[in-house]
Coordinates of C-alpha atoms and ligand atoms in Angstrom, one line a residue:
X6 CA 20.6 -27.1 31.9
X7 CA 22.9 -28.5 29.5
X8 CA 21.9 -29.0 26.0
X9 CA 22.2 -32.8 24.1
X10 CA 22.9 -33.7 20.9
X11 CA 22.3 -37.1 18.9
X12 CA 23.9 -40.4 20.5
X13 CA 25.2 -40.9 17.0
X14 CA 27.3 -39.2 14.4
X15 CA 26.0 -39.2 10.1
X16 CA 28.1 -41.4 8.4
X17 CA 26.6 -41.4 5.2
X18 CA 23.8 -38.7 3.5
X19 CA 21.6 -38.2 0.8
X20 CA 21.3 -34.9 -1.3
X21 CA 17.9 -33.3 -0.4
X22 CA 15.3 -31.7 -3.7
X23 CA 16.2 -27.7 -3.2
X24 CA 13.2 -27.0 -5.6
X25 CA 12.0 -23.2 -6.4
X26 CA 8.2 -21.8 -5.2
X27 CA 7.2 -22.1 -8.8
X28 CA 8.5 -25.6 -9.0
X29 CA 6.9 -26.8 -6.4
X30 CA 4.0 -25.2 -7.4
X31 CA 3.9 -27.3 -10.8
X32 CA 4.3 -30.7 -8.6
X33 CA 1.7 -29.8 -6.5
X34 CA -0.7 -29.5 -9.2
X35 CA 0.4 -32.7 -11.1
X36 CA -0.3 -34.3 -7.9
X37 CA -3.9 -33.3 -7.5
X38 CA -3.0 -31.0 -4.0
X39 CA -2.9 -34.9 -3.0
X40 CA 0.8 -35.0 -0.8
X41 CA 0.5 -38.4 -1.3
X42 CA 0.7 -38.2 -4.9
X43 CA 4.1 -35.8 -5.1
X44 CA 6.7 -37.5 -6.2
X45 CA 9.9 -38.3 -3.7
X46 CA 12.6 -36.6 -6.2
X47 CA 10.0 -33.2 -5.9
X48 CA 10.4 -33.2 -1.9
X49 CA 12.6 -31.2 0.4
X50 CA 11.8 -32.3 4.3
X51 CA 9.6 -35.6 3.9
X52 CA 7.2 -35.8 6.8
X53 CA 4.8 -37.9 5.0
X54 CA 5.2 -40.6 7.6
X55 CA 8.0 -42.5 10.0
X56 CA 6.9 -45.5 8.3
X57 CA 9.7 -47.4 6.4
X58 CA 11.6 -44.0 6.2
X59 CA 13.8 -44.2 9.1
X60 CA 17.9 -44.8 8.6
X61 CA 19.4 -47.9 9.2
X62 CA 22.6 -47.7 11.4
X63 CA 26.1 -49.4 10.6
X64 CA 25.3 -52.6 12.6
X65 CA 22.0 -52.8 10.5
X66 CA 23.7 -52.4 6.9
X67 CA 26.2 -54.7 8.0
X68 CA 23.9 -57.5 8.6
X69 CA 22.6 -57.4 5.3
X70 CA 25.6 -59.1 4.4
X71 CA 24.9 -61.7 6.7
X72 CA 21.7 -62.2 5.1
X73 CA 21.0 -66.0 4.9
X74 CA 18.7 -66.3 1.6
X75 CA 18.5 -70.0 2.2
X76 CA 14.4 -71.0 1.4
X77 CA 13.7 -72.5 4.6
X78 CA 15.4 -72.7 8.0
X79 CA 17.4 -69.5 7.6
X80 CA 19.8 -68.3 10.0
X81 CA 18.4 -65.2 9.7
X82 CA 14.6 -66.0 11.0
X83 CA 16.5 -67.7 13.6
X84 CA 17.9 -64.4 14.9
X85 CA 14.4 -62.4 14.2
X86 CA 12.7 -65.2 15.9
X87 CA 14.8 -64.9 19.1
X88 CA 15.1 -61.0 19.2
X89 CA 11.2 -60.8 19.1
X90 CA 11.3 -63.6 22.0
X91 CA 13.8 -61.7 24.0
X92 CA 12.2 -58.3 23.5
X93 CA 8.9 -58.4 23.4
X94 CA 8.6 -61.5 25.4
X95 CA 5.9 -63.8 22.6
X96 CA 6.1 -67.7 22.7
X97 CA 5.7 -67.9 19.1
X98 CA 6.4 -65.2 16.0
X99 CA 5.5 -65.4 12.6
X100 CA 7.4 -63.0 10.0
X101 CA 5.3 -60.7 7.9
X102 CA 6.3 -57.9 4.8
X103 CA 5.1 -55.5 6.9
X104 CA 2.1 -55.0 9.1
X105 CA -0.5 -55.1 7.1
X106 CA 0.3 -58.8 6.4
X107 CA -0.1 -59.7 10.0
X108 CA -3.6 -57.7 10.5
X109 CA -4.3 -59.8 7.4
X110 CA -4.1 -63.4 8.9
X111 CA -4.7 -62.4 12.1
X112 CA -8.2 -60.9 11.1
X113 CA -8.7 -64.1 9.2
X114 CA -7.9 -66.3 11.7
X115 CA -9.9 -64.4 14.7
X116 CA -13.0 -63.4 12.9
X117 CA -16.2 -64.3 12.5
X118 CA -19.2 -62.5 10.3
X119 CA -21.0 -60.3 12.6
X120 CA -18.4 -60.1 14.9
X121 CA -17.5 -56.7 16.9
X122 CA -13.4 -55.6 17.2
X123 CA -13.1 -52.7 20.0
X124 CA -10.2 -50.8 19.8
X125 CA -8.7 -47.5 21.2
X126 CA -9.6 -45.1 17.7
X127 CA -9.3 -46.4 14.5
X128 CA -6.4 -47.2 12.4
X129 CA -7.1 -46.8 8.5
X130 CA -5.3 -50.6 7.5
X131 CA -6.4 -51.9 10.9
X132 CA -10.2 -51.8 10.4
X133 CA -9.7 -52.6 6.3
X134 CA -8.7 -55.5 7.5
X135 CA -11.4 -56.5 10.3
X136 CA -14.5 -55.3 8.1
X137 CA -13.0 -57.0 5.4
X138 CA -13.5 -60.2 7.7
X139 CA -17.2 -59.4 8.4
X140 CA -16.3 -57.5 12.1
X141 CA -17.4 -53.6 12.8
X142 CA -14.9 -52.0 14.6
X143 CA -16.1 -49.9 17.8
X144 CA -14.2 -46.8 19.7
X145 CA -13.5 -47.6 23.5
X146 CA -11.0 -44.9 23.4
X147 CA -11.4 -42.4 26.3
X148 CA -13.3 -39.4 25.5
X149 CA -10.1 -36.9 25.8
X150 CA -8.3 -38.6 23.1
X151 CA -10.8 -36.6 20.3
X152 CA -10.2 -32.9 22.2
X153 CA -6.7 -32.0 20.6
X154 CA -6.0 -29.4 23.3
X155 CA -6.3 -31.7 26.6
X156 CA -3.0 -32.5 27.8
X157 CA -4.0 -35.4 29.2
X158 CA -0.8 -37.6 29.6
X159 CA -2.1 -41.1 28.6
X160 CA -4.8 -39.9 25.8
X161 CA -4.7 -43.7 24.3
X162 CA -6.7 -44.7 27.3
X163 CA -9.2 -47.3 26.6
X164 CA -12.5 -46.3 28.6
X165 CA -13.5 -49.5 30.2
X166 CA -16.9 -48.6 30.8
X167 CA -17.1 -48.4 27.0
X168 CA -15.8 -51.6 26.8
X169 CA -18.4 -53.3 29.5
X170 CA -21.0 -51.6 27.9
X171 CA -20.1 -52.7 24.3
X172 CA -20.1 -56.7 25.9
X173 CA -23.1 -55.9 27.4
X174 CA -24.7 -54.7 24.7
X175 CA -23.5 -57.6 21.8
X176 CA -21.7 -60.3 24.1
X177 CA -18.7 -61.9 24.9
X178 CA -18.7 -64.6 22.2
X179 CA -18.9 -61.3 19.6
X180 CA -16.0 -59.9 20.3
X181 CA -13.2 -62.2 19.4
X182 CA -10.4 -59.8 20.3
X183 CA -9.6 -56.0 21.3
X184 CA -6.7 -54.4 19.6
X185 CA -4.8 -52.2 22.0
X186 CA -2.7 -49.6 20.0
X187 CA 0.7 -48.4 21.9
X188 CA 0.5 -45.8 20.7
X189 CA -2.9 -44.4 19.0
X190 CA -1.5 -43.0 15.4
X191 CA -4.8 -41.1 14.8
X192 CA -4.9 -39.7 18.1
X193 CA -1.5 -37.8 17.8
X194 CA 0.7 -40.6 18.6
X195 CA -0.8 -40.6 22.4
X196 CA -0.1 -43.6 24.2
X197 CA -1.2 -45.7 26.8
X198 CA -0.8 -46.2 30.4
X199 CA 0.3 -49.3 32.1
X200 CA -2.3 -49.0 34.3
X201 CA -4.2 -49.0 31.9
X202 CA -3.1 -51.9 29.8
X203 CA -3.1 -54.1 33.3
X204 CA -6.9 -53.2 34.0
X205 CA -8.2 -54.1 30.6
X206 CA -6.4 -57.3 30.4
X207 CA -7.5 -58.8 33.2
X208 CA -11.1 -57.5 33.1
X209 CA -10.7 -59.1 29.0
X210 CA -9.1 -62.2 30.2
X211 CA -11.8 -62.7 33.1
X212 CA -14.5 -62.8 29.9
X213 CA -12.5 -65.0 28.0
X214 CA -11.9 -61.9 25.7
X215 CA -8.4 -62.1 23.7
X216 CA -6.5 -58.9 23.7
X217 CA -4.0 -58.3 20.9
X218 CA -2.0 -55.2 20.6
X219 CA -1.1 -53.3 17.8
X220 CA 2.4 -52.9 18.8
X221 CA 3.4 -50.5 15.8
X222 CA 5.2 -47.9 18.2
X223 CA 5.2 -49.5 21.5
X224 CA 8.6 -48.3 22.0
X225 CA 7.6 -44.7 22.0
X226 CA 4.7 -45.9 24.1
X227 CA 7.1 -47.4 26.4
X228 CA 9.3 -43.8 26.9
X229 CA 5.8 -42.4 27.9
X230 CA 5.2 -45.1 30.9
X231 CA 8.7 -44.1 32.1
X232 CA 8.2 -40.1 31.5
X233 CA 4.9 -39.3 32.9
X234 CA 3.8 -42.8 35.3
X235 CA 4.6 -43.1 38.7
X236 CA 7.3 -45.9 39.7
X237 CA 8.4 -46.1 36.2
X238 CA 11.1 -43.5 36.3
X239 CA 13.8 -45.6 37.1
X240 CA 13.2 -48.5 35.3
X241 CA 14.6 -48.8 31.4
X242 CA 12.5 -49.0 28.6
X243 CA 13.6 -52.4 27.5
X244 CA 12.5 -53.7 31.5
X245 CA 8.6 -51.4 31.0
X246 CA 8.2 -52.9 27.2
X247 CA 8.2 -56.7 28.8
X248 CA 5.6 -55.7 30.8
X249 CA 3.4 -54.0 28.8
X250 CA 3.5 -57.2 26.8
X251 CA 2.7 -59.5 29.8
X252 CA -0.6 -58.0 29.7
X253 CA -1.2 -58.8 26.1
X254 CA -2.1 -62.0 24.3
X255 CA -0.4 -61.9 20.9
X256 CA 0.3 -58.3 18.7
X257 CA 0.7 -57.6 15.3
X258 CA 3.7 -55.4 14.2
X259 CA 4.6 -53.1 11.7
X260 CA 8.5 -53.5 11.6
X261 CA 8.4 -50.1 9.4
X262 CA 8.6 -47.7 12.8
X263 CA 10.1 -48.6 15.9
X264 CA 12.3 -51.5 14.7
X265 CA 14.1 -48.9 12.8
X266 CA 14.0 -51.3 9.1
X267 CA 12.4 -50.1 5.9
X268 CA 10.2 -53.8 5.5
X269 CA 9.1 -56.0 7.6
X270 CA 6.6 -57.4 10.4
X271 CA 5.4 -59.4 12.3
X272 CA 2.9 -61.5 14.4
X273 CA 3.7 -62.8 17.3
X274 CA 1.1 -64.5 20.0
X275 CA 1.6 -66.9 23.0
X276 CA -1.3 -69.5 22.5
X277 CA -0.3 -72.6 20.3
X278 CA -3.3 -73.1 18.5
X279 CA -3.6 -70.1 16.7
X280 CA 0.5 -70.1 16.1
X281 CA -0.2 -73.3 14.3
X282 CA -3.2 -71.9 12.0
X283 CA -1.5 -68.4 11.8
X284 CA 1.8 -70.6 10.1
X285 CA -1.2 -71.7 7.2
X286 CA -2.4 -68.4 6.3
X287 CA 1.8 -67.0 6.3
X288 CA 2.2 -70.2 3.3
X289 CA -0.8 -68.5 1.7
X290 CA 0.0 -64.9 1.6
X291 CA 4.0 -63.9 2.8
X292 CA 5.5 -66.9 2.0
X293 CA 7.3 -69.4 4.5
X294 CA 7.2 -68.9 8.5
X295 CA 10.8 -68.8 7.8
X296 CA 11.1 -65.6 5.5
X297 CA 7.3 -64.2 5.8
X298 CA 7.7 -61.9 3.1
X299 CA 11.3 -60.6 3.7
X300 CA 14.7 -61.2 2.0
X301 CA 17.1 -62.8 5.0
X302 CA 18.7 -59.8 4.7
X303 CA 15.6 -58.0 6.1
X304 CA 15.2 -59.9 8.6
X305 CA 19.3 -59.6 9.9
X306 CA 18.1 -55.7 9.5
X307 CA 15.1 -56.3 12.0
X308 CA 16.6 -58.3 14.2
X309 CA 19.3 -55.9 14.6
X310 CA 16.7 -52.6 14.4
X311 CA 14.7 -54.5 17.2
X312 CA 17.6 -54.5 20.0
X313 CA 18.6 -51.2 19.0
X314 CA 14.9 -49.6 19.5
X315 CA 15.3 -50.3 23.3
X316 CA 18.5 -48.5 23.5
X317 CA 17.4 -45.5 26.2
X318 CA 19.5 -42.8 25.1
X319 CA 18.2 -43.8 20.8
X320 CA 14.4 -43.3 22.2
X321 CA 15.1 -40.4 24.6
X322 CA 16.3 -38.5 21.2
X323 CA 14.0 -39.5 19.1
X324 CA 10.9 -38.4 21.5
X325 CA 12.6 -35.5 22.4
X326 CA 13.4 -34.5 18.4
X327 CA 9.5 -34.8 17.9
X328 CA 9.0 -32.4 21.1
X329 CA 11.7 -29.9 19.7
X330 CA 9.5 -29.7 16.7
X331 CA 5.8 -29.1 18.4
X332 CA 7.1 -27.6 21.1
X333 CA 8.2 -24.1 18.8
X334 CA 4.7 -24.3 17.5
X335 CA 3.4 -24.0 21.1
X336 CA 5.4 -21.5 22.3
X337 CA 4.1 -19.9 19.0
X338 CA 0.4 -20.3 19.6
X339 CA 0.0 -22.7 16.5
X340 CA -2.9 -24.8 17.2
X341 CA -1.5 -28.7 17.2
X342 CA -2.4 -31.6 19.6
X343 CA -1.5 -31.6 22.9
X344 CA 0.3 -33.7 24.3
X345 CA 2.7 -33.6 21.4
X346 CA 2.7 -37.5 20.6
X347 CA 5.8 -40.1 20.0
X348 CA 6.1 -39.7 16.2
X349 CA 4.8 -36.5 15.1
X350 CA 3.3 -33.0 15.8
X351 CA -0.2 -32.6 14.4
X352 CA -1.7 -29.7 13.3
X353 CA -5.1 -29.1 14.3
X354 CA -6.5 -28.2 10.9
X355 CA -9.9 -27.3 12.1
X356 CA -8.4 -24.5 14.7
X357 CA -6.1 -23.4 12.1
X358 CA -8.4 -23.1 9.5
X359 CA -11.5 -21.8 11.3
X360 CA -13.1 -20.6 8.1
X361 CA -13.7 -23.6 5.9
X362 CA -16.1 -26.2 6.3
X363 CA -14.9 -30.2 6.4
X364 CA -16.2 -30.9 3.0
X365 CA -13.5 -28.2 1.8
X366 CA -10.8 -30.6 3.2
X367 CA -9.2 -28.3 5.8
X368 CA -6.7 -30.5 7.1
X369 CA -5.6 -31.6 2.6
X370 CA -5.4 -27.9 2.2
X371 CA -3.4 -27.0 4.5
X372 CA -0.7 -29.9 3.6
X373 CA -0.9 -28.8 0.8
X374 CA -0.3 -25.5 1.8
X375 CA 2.8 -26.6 3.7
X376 CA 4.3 -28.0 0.8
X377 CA 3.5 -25.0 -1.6
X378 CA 5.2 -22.7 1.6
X379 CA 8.8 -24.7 2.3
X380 CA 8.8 -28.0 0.1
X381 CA 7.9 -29.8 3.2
X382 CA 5.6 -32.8 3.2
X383 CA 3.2 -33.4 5.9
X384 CA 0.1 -35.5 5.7
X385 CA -3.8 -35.5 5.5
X386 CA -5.1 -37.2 8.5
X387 CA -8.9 -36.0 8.9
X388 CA -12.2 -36.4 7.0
X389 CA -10.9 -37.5 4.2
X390 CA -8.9 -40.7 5.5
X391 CA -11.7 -41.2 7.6
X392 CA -13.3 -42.4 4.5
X393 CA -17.6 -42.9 3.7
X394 CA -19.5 -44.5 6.0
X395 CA -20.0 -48.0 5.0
X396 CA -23.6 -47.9 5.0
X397 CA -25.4 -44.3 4.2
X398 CA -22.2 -43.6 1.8
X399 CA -21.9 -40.2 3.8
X400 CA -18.3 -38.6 4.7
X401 CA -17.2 -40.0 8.1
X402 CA -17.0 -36.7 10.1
X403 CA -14.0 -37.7 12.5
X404 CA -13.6 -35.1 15.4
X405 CA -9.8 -34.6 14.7
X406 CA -8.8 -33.0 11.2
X407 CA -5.3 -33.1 11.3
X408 CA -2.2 -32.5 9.3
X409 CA 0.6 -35.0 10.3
X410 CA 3.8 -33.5 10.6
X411 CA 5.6 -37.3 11.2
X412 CA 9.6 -37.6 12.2
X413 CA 11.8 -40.6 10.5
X414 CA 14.1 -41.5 13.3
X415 CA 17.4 -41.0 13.2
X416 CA 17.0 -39.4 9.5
X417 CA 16.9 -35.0 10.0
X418 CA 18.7 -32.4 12.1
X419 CA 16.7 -30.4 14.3
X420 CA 18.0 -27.7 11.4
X421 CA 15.4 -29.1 9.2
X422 CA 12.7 -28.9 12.3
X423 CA 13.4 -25.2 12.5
X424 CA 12.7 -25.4 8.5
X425 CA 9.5 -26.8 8.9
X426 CA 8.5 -25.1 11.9
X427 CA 9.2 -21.4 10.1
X428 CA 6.8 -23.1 7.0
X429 CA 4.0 -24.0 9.7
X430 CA 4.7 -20.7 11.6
X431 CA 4.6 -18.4 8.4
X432 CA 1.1 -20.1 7.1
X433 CA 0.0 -19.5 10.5
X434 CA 0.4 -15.9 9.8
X435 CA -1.2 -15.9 6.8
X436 CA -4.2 -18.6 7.4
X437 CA -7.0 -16.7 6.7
X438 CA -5.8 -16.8 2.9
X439 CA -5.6 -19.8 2.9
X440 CA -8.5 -21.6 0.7
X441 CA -10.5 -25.1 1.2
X442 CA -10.3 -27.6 -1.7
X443 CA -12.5 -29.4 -3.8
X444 CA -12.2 -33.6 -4.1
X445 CA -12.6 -33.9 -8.4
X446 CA -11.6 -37.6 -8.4
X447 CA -12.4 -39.8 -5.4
X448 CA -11.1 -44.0 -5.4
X449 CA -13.7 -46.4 -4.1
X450 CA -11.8 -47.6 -0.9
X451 CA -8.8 -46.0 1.2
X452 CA -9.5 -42.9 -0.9
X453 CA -6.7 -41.0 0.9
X454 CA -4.2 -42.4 -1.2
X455 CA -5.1 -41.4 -4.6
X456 CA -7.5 -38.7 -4.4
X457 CA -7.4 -35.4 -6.2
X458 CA -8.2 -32.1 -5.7
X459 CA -8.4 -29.0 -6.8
X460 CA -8.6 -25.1 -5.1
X461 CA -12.6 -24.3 -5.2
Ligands
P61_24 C1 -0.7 -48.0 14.1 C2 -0.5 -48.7 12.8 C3 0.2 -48.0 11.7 O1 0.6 -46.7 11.9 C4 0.3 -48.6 10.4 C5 0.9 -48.0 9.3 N1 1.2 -46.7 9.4 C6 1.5 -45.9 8.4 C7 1.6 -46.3 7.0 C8 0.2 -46.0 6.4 C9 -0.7 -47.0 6.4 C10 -2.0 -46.7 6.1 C11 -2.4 -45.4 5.8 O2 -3.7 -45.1 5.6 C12 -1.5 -44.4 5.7 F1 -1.8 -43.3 5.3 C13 -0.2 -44.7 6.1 C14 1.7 -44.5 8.8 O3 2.1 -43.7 8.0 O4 1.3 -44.2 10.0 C15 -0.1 -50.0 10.4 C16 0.1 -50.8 9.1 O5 1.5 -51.2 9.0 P1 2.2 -51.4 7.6 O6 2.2 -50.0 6.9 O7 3.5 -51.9 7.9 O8 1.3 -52.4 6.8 C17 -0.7 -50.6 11.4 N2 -0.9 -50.0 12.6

């Protein structure tokens, strides 16, 4: 079979850090074996995260010129407004910095004390947000989506009987919403069927039950639905995207991924009532329901990022750039999860590092690891993002300790996958010397960010 390359040609770069072992190894320290913590300028291959990091394209920096700054009414909302409308298909949108702003108001808004928000697995802003509001937030994701080596194609799956029971068990009039990710970050970036997404919305919508999606990489969901589900095949991803959205009430966004911009959001939602109370809380906390938190030049850069996101041979190389990656370590026997998922390869932490206990942070020390090995920056995604549980104060013990090995779009060669695939490979080798960690300063809330460690 022939062998692709990138529907696009680099136009302009950015000089990479080429730092030595032993400087690298001083970095590491100042940031507390925290990735989170290493400074930018100190990293070689960032795969921190694909949020905000992914390069704009020509069309994109062009239309920051077009940026109309004007304080209310811009042209530039205008053009936001209508690509979100012709994309995704909403009645109404309301612009946001960034995602978090719209699972702000729209927790707000939804909400009650003592309600119940089921969603498939957990997203670490996602559930700030809806305890922050009074609501506990309850897994209805399938079973198979916390067994990393089940290469089961649709992993983000919500597991209806979950869901009956969980109505059954608190009622109808407790659960104001379910949020739907396409696709589930914190399972591996394992997305949803359409199927799937048709069966709960009409069992939700036959309760009266709202179901918002968290839309975040729905694109990549999107490529899934056309890969692996029958009488998809044929169809574009722009044509299966407007109909995973018919079976969704409103979503909040998170411009930072698949809309290809480094800012921006949204919150879109089809019923007028809550469009008109959702424009209150944007006043409150992004500014006007014309600018939401961006500059107009943002939102030229969104509104652009959002029509190119759709283009099929843009998401065929990004998913398959992802699969390049996780696919050596495969072949390689390197435990990650399987099915690799849209954004990133994930090591599986706890297979790779059989001999440490969680409380020695198997999935922090081995990113840390990683970046020690090759100057390459992956990122902690196990017990200690799962956080303490709010009410005994004990570790939450998620099945999945991961290291997130997450791909920008459009940003690295496959060159710099081999790089990071030789680092993970070569550890791999060598993992029974690796060593667990010990937490010596630990924040109050969302402790992932600015914990610190050190090796026991
Ligand atoms: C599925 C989903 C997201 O992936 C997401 C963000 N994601 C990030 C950044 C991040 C966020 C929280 C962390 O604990 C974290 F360590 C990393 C990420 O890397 O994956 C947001 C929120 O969207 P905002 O970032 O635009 O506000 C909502 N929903």
């Amino acid at each position: 079979e022939r062998r692709s390359a990138e529907p696009f040609k680099i136009k302009t770069v950015e000089a990479l850090a080429m730092l030595s072992r032993q400087e690298r190894e001083e970095a590491l320290k100042k940031a507390g074996y925290n990735t989170f913590l290493i400074d930018s300028s100190d990293v070689y291959i960032d795969l921190l995260t694909d949020s905000g990091t992914s390069a704009m394209s020509d069309r994109q920096w062009g239309a920051l010129m077009m940026g109309d700054e004007a304080y209310a009414g811009s042209k530039s909302w205008k053009r936001l407004e209508k690509a979100v409308r012709d994309v995704y298909g909403y009645k109404h949108v309301l612009p946001t910095h960034q995602g978090r702003g719209a699972e702000n108001i729209l927790s707000q808004l939804k909400i009650k004390h003592g309600d119940y928000v089921p969603g498939n697995m957990y997203f670490t802003t996602t559930r700030a947000h809806q305890e922050l509001n009074g609501a506990s937030f309850v897994d209805i994701i399938i079973d198979e989506a916390h067994d990393p080596t089940l290469e089961h194609p649709f992993k983000g799956n919500i597991d209806l009987k979950k869901l009956e029971n969980l109505i059954y068990e608190v009622g109808a009039e407790k659960i104001p919403y379910i949020c739907v990710a396409v696709t589930v970050n914190m399972a591996g970036g394992q997305p949803v069927s359409m199927k799937n997404l048709r069966e709960v919305y009409h069992f939700c919508k036959s309760l009266g039950i709202d179901v918002m999606f968290d839309a975040t990489r729905c694109v990549e969901n999107a490529y899934f639905i056309k890969e692996r589900e029958k009488g998809y095949e044929n169809k574009s991803v722009s044509n299966i995207l407007k109909e995973m959205f018919s079976y969704s009430d409103g979503c909040t966004m998170s411009g930072k991924k698949d809309c290809l911009v480094n800012i921006g959001g949204f919150l879109a939602m089809n019923d007028d009532e809550l469009y008109a109370r959702s424009r209150e809380l944007v006043v409150v906390y992004e500014g006007m329901p014309s600018y939401g938190g961006m500059a107009g030049r943002d939102m030229e850069a969104m509104a652009q990022g959002i029509y190119e996101s759709v283009d099929d041979h843009y998401i065929a190389h990004r998913i398959g750039q992802v699969r390049y990656l996780g696919q050596q370590l495969i072949d390689q026997g390197v435990p990650i999860v399987r099915p690799i998922g849209g954004h990133a390869v994930y090591l599986d932490a706890k297979e790779f590092l059989p001999h440490l206990q969680l409380e020695e942070f198997p999935a922090q020390a081995l990113a840390a690891a990683l970046y020690l090995d090759s100057g390459v920056r992956a990122m902690e995604r196990g017990i200690v993002s799962a956080g303490r549980d709010q009410k005994t104060g004990q570790h939450n013990k998620p099945k999945l300790e991961l290291v997130r090995l997450t791909i920008p779009r459009r940003v690295y060669t496959n060159n710099h996958m081999d790089v990071a695939a030789d680092s993970v490979l070569s550890l791999f080798q060598k993992r029974h010397a690796i060593n667990g960690l010990k937490m010596v300063y630990e924040p109050p809330a969302l402790r992932f960010f600015n914990a610190r460690f050190s090796p026991v």
